[in-house]
mmCIF file of C-alpha atoms in Angstrom:
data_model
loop_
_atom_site.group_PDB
_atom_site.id
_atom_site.type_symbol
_atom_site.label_atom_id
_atom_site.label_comp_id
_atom_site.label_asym_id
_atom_site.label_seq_id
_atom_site.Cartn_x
_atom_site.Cartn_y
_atom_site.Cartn_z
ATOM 1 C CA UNK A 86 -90.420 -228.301 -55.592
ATOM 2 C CA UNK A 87 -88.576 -231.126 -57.173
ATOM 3 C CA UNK A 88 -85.937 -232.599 -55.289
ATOM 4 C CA UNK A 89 -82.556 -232.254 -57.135
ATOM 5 C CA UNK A 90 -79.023 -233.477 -55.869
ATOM 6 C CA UNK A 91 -77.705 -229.749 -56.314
ATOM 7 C CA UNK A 92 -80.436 -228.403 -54.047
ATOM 8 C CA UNK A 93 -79.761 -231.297 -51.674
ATOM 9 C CA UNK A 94 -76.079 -230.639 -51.297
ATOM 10 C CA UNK A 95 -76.576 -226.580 -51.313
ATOM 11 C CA UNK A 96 -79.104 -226.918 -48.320
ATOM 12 C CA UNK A 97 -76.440 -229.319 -46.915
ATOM 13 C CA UNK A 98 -73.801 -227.350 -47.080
ATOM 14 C CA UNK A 99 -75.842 -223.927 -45.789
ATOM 15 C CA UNK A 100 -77.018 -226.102 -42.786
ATOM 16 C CA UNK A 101 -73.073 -227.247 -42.071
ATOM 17 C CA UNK A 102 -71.614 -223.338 -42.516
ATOM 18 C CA UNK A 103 -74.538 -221.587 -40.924
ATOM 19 C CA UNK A 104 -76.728 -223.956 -39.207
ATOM 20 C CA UNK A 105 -81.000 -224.021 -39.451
ATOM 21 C CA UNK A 106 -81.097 -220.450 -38.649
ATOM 22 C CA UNK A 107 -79.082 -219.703 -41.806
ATOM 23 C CA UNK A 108 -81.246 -222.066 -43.521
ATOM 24 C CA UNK A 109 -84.446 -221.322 -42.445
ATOM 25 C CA UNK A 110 -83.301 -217.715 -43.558
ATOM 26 C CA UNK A 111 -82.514 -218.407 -47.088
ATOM 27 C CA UNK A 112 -85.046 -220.727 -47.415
ATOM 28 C CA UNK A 113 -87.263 -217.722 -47.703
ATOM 29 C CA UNK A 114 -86.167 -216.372 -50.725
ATOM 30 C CA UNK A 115 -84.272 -219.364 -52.077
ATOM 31 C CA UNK A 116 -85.155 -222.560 -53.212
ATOM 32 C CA UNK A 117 -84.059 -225.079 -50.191
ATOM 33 C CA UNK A 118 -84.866 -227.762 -48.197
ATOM 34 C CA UNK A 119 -86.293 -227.283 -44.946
ATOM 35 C CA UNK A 120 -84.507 -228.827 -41.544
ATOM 36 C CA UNK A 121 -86.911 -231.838 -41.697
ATOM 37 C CA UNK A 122 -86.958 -232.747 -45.690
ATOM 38 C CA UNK A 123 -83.291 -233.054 -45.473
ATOM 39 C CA UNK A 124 -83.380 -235.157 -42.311
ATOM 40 C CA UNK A 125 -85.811 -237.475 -44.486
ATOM 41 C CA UNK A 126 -82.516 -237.287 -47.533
ATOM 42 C CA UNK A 127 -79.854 -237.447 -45.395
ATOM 43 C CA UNK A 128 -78.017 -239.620 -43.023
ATOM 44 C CA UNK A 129 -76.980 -237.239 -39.929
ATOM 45 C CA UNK A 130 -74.447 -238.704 -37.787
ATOM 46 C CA UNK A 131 -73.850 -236.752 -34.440
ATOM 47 C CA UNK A 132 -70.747 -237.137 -33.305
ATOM 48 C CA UNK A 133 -69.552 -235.978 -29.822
ATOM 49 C CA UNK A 134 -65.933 -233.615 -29.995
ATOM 50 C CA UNK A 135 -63.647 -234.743 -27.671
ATOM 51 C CA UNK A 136 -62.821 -231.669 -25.395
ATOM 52 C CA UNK A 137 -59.680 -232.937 -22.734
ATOM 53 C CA UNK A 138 -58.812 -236.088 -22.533
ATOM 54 C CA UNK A 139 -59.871 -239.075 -24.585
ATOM 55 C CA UNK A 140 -62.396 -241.567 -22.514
ATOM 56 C CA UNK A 141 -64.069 -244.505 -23.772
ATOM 57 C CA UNK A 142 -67.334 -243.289 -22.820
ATOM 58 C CA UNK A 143 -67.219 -240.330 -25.460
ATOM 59 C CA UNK A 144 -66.157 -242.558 -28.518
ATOM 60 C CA UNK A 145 -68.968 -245.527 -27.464
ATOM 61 C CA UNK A 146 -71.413 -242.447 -27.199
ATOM 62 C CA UNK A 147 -70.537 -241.596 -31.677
ATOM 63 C CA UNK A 148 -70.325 -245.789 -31.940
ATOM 64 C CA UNK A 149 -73.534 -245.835 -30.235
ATOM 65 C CA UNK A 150 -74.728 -243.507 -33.840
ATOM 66 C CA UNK A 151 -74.012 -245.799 -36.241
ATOM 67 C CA UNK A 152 -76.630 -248.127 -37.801
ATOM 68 C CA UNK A 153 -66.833 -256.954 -40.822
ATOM 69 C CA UNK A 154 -65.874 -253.267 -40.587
ATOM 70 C CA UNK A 155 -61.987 -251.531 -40.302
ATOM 71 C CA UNK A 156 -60.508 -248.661 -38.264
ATOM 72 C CA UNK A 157 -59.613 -245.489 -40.458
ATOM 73 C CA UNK A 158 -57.480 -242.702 -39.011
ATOM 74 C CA UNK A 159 -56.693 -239.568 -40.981
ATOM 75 C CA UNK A 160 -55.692 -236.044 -40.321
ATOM 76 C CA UNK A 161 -57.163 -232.426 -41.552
ATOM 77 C CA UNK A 162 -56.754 -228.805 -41.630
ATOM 78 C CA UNK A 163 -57.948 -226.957 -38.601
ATOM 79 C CA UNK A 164 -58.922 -223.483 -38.525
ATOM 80 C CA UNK A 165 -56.851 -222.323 -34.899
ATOM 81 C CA UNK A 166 -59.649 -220.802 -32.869
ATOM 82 C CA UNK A 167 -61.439 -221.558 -29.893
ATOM 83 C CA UNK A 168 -65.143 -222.091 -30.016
ATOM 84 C CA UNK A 169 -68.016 -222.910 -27.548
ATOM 85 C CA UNK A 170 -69.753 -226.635 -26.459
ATOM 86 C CA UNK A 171 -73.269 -226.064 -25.444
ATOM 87 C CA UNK A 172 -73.723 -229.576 -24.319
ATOM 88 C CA UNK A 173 -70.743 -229.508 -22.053
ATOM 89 C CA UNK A 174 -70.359 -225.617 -21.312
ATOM 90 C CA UNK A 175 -66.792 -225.658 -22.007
ATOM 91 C CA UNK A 176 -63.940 -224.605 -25.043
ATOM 92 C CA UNK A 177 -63.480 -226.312 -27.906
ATOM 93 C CA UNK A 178 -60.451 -226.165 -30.011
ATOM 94 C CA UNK A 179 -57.507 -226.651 -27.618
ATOM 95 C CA UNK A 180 -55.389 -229.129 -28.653
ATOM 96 C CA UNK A 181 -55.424 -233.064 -26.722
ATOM 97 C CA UNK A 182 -51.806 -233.241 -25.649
ATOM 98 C CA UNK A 183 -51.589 -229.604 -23.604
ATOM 99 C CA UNK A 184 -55.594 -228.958 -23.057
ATOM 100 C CA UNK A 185 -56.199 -230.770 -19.659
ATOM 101 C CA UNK A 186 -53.589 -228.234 -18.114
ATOM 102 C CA UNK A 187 -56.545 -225.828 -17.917
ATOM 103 C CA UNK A 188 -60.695 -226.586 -17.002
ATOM 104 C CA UNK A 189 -61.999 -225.787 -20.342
ATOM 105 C CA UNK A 190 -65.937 -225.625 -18.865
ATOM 106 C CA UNK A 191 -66.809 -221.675 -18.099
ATOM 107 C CA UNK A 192 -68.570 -221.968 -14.574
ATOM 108 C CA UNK A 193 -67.283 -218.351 -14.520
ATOM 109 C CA UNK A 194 -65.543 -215.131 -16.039
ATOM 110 C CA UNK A 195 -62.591 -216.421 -13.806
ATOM 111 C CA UNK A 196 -62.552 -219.637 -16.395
ATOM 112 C CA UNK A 197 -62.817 -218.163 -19.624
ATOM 113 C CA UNK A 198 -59.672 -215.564 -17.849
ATOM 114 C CA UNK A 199 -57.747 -218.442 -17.023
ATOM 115 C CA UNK A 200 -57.972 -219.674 -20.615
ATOM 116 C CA UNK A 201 -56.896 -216.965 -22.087
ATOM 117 C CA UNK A 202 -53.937 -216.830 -19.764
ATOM 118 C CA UNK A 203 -52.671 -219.843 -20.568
ATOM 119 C CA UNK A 204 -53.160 -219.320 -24.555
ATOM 120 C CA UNK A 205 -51.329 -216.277 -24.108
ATOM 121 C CA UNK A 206 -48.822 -217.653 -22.274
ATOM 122 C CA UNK A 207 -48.222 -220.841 -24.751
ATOM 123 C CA UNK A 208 -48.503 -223.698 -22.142
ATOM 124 C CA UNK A 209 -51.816 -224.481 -23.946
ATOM 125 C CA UNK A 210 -52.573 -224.419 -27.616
ATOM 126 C CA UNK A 211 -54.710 -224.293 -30.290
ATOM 127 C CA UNK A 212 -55.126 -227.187 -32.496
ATOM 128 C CA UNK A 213 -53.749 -227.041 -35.330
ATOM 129 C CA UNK A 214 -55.380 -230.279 -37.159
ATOM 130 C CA UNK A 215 -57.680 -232.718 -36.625
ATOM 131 C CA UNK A 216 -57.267 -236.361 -36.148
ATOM 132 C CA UNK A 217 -59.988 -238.350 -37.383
ATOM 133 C CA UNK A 218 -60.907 -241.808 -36.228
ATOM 134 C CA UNK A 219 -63.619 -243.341 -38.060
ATOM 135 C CA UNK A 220 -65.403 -246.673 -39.070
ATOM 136 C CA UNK A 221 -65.830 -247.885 -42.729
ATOM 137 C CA UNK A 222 -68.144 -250.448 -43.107
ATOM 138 C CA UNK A 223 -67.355 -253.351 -45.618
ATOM 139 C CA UNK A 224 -71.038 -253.072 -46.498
ATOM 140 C CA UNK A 225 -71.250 -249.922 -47.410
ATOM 141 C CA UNK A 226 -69.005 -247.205 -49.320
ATOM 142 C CA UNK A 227 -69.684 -244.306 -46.040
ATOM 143 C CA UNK A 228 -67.148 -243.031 -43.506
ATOM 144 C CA UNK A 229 -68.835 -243.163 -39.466
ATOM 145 C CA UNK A 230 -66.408 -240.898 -37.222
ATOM 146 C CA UNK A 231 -66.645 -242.118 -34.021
ATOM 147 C CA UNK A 232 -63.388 -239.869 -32.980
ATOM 148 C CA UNK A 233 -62.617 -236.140 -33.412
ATOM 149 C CA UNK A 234 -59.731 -234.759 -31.586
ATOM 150 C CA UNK A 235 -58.031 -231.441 -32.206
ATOM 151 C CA UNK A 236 -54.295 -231.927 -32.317
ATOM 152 C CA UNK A 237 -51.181 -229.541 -32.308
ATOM 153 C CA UNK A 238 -48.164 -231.502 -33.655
ATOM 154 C CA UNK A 239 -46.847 -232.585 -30.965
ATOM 155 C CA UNK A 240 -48.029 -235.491 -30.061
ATOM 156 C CA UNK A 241 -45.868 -238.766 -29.800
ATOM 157 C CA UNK A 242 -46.033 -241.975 -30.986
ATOM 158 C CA UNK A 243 -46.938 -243.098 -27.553
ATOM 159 C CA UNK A 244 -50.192 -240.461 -27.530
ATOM 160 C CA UNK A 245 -51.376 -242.138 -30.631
ATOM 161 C CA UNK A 246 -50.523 -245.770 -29.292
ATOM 162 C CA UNK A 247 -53.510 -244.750 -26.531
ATOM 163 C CA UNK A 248 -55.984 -243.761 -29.170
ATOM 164 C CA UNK A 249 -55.555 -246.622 -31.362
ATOM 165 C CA UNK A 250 -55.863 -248.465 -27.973
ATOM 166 C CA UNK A 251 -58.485 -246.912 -26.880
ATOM 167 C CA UNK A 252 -60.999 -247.110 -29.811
ATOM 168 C CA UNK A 253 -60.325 -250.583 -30.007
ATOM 169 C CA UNK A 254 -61.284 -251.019 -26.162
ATOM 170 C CA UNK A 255 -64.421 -248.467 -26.954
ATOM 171 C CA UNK A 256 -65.448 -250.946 -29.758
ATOM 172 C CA UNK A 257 -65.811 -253.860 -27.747
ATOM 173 C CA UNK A 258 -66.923 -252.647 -24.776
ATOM 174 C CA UNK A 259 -70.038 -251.303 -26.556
ATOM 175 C CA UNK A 260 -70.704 -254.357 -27.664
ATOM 176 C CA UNK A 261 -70.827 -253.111 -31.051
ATOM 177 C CA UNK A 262 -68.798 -256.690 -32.542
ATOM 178 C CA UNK A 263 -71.884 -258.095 -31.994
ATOM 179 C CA UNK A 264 -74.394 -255.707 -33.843
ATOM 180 C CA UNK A 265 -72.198 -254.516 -36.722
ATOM 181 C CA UNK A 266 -69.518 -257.182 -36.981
ATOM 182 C CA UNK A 267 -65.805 -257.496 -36.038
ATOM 183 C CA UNK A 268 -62.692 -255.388 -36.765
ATOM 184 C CA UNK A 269 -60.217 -256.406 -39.546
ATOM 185 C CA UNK A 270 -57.677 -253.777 -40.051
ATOM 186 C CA UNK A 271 -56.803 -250.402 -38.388
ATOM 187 C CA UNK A 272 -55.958 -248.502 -41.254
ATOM 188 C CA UNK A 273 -53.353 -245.605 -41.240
ATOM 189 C CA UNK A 274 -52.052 -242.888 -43.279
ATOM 190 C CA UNK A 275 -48.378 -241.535 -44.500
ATOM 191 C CA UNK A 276 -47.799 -239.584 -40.941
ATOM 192 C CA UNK A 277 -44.791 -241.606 -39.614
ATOM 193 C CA UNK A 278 -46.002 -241.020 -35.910
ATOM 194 C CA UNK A 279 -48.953 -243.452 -36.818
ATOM 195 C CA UNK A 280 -46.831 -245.230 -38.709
ATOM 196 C CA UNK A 281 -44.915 -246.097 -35.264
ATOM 197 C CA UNK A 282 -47.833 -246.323 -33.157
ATOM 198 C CA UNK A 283 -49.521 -248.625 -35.503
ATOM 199 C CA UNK A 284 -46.497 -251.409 -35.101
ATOM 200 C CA UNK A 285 -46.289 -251.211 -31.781
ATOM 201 C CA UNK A 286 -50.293 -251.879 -31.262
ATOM 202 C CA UNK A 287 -50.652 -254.117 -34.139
ATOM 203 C CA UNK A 288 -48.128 -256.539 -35.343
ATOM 204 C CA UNK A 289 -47.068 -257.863 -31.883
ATOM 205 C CA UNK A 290 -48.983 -260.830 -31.703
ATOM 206 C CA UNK A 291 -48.620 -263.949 -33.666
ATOM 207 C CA UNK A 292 -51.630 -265.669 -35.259
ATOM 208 C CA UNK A 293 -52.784 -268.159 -33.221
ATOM 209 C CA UNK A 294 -53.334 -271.958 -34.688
ATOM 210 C CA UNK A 295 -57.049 -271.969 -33.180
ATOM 211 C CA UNK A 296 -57.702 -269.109 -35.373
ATOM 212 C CA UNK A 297 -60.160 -269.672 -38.456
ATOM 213 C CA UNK A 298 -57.686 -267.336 -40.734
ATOM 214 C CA UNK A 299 -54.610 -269.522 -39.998
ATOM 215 C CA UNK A 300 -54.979 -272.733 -41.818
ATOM 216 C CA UNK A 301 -55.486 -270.604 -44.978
ATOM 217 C CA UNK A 302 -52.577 -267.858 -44.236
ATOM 218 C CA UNK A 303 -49.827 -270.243 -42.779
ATOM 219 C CA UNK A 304 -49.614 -271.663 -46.036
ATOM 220 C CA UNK A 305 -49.219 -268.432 -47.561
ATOM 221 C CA UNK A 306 -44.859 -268.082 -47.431
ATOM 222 C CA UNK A 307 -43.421 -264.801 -45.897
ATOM 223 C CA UNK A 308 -46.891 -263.357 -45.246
ATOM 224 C CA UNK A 309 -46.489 -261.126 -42.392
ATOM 225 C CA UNK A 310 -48.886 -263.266 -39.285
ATOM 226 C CA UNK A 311 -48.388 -260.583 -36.905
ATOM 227 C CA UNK A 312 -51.463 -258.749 -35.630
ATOM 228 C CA UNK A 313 -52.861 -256.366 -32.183
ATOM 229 C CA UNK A 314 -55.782 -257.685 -29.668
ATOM 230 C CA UNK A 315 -58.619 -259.236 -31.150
ATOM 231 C CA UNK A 316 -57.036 -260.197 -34.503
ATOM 232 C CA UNK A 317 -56.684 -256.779 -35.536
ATOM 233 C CA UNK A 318 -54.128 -256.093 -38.303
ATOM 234 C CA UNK A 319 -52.550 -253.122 -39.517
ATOM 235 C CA UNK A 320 -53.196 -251.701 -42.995
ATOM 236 C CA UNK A 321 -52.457 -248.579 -44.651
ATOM 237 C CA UNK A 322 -54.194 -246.032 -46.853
ATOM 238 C CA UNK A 323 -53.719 -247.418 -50.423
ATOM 239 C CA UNK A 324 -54.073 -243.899 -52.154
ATOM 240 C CA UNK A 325 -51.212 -242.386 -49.841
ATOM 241 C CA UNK A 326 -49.185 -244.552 -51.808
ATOM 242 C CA UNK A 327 -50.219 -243.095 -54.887
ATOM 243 C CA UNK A 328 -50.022 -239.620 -53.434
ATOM 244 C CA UNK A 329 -46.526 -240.232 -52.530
ATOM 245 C CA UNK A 330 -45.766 -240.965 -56.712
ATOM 246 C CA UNK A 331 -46.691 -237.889 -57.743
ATOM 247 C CA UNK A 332 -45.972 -234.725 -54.956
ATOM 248 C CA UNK A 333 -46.658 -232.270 -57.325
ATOM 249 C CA UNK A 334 -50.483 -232.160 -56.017
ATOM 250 C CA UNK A 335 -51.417 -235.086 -53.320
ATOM 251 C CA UNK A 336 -54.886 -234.922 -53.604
ATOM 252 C CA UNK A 337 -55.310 -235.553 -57.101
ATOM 253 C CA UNK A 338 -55.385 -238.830 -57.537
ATOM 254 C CA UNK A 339 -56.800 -239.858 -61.173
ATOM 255 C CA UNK A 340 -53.963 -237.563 -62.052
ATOM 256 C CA UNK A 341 -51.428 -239.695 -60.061
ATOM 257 C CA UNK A 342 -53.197 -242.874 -61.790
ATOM 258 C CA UNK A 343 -52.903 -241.051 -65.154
ATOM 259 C CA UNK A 344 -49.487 -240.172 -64.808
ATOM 260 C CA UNK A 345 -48.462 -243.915 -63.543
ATOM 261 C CA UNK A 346 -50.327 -245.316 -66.490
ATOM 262 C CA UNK A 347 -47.950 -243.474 -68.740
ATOM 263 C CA UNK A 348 -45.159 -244.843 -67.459
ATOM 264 C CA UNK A 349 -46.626 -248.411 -67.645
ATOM 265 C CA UNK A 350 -47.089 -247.605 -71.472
ATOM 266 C CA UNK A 351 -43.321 -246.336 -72.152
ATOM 267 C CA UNK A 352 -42.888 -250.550 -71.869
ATOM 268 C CA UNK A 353 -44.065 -250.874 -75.612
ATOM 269 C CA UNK A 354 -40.565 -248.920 -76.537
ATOM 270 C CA UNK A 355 -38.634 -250.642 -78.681
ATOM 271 C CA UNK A 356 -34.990 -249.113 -78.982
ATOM 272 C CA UNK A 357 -33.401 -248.746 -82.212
ATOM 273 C CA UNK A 358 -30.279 -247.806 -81.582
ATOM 274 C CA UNK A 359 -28.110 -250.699 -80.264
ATOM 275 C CA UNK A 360 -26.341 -248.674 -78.255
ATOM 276 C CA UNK A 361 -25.358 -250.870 -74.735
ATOM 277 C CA UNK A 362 -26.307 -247.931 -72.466
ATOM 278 C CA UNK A 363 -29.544 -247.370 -74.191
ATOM 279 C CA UNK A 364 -30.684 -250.810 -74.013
ATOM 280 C CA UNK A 365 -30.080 -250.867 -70.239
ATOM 281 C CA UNK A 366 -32.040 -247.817 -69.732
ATOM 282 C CA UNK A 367 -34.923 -249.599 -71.474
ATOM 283 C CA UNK A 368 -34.426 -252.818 -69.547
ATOM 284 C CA UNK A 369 -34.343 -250.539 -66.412
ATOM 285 C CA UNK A 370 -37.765 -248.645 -67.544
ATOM 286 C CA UNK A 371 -39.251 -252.089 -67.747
ATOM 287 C CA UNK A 372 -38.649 -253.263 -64.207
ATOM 288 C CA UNK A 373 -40.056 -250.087 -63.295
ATOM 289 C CA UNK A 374 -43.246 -250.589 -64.970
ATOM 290 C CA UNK A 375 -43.387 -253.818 -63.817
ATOM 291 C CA UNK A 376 -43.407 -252.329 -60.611
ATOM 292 C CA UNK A 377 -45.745 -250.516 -60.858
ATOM 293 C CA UNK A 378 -48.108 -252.510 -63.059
ATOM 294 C CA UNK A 379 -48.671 -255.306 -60.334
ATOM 295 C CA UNK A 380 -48.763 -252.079 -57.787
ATOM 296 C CA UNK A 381 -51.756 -250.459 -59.733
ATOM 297 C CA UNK A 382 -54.304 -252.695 -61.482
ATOM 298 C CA UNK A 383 -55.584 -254.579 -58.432
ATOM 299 C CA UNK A 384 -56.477 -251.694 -57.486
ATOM 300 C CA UNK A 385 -58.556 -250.177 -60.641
ATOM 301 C CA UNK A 386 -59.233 -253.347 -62.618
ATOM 302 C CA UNK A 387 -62.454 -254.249 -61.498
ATOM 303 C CA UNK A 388 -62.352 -258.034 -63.465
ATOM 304 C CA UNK A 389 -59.534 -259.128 -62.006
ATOM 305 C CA UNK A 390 -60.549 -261.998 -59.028
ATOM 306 C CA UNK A 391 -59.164 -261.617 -55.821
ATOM 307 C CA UNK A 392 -56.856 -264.705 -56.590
ATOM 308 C CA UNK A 393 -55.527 -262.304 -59.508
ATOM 309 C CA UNK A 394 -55.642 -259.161 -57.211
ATOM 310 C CA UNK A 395 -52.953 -261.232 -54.189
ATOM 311 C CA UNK A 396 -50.648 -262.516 -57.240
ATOM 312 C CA UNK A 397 -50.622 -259.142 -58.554
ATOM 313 C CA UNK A 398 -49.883 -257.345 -55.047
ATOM 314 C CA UNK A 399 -47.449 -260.737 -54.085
ATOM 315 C CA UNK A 400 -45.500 -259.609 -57.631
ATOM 316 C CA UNK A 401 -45.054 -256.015 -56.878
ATOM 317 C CA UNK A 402 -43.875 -257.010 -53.420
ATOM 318 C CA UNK A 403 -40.981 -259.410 -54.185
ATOM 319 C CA UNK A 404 -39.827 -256.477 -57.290
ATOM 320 C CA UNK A 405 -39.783 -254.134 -55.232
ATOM 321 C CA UNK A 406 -37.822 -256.106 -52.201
ATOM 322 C CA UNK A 407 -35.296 -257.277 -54.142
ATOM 323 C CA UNK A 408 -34.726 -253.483 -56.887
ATOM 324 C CA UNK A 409 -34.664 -252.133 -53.044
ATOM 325 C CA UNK A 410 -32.148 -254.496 -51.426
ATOM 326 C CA UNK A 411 -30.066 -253.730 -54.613
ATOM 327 C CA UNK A 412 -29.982 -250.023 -54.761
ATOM 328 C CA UNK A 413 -31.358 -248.435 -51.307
ATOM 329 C CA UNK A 414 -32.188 -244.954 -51.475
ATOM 330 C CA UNK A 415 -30.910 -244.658 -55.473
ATOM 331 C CA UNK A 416 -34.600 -246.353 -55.602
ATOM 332 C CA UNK A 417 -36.601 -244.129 -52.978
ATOM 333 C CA UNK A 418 -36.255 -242.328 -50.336
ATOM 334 C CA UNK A 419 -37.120 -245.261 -47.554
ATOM 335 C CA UNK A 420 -40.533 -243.459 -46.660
ATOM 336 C CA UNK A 421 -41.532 -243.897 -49.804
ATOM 337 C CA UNK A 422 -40.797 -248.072 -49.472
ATOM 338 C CA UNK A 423 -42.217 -248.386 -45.988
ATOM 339 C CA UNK A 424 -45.745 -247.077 -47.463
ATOM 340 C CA UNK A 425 -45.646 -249.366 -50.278
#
């Protein structure tokens, strides 16, 4: 059977949704892969859920999977049900904050009971999403969880200032600086409890002299020198930006690019009428796309050099400072200017 990307990704997909019994199933009257052709086509990464409380030992155990690297953190949906470990003998599902009120492993009818009592009763909860802590490598264009925690919205700036924390700790501990390379960035999205988290673990300490980075960023005027432990700088999610430009649907982003590119084009206008007010408009339409020029193209122009990439980025940030410091909220909303 030739190996095709579609019959890859279907007998991917089966073996996610329905495991190798599904597969092995289909696979009978279907043409799939079997359990071990895929394992020689695909890179599995096991990955340990985090059932309780968050230890280091758990997140060096999915470090200890992987094969100049940054921190990523993101939420998804979560389907609110409870489901069972194997490995552990215990519920899955709860969410981190209220879960260690109750011994999720089932040594007994009386546990699985005394679950249900507490569900029922509210002092413990399903999760509703999932926070996702993961590795990118600068090498490579793949996403390595090394965290998976079921959360229910209540968790506090402080809960996510001890995961940040804590996978930072995990990282070096495991010695994995050595083997895969040091951390950069820790690198958020739009939720404004990381947002808060994120400052207080990483932009607290100042660059130190002795550091190889600051000879070249000292020089570099009203560059922000603050970082966390080990050098570690905060970054955000460059697409939430985008997301954040056009509501209408988040996730689609070359519609967001689309639509920005549009407005970069209504530049070329050239105004007729000589009407005062008109003219103004126009002149206010191209500060806009100004804006958002320098905001976009280091980000899609692939020629540019990264020289041309930091004057682009330095342009968009001194714009937008100083439209902001001029008209406040008539600009945006001041979520909108903290992500950018």
């Amino acid at each position: 059977m030739a190996l095709s990307q579609n019959t890859l990704d279907l007998s991917l997909l089966i073996l996610c949704l329905g495991g190798r019994n599904l597969l092995y199933a289909l696979s009978q009257c279907l043409p799939l892969l079997s359990l071990r052709t895929l394992h020689q086509h695909t890179l599995f990464v096991r990955i340990v859920p985090t059932v309780g409380c968050i230890t280091q030992n758990i997140i060096q155990q999915n470090i200890g999977s992987l094969h100049g690297m940054s921190f990523l953190v993101n939420k998804t949906a979560l389907e609110e049900a409870a489901i069972f470990l194997s490995q552990s003998n215990s519920i899955g599902g709860l969410c981190l904050i209220h879960s260690p009120l109750v011994d999720v492993a089932l040594n007994n009818y009386h546990s699985a009971f005394n679950i249900s009592h507490m569900l029922m009763a509210g002092r413990v909860h399903f999760g509703k999403e999932v926070s996702v802590m993961g590795v990118h490598l600068f090498s490579e264009d793949v996403f390595y969880p090394i965290l998976v925690t079921p959360m229910c919205k209540s968790e506090s700036s402080e809960d996510m200032e001890f995961i940040f924390k804590t996978t930072v700790a995990a990282w070096h501990a495991s010695k994995a600086e050595k083997e895969i390379g040091s951390a950069w960035s820790y690198v958020t999205d739009g939720d404004t409890t990381h947002h808060k988290a994120g400052h207080h673990t990483f932009i607290q300490i100042s660059l130190l002299f002795t550091s190889p980075l600051y000879g070249t960023l000292s020089n570099l005027s009203g560059l922000n020198l603050l970082t966390g432990e080990y050098e570690i700088m905060l970054d955000f999610d460059c697409k939430h930006a985008l997301k954040l430009l056009y509501p209408d649907n988040p996730q689609d982003i070359p519609h967001a690019i689309k639509l920005i590119n549009v407005i970069i084009s209504l530049a070329d206008i050239d105004p007729m009428d000589q009407c005062v007010d008109i003219i103004a408009d126009v002149d206010a339409i191209k500060i806009l796309v100004g804006i958002l020029h320098s905001l976009l193209q280091p980000f899609i122009d692939i020629i540019l050099s990264l020289t041309e990439q930091v004057i682009s980025l330095s342009c968009f940030t001194h714009l937008l400072y100083t439209c902001y410091q001029d008209q406040q909220c008539l600009l945006m909303p001041n979520q909108l200017y903290y992500d950018l």
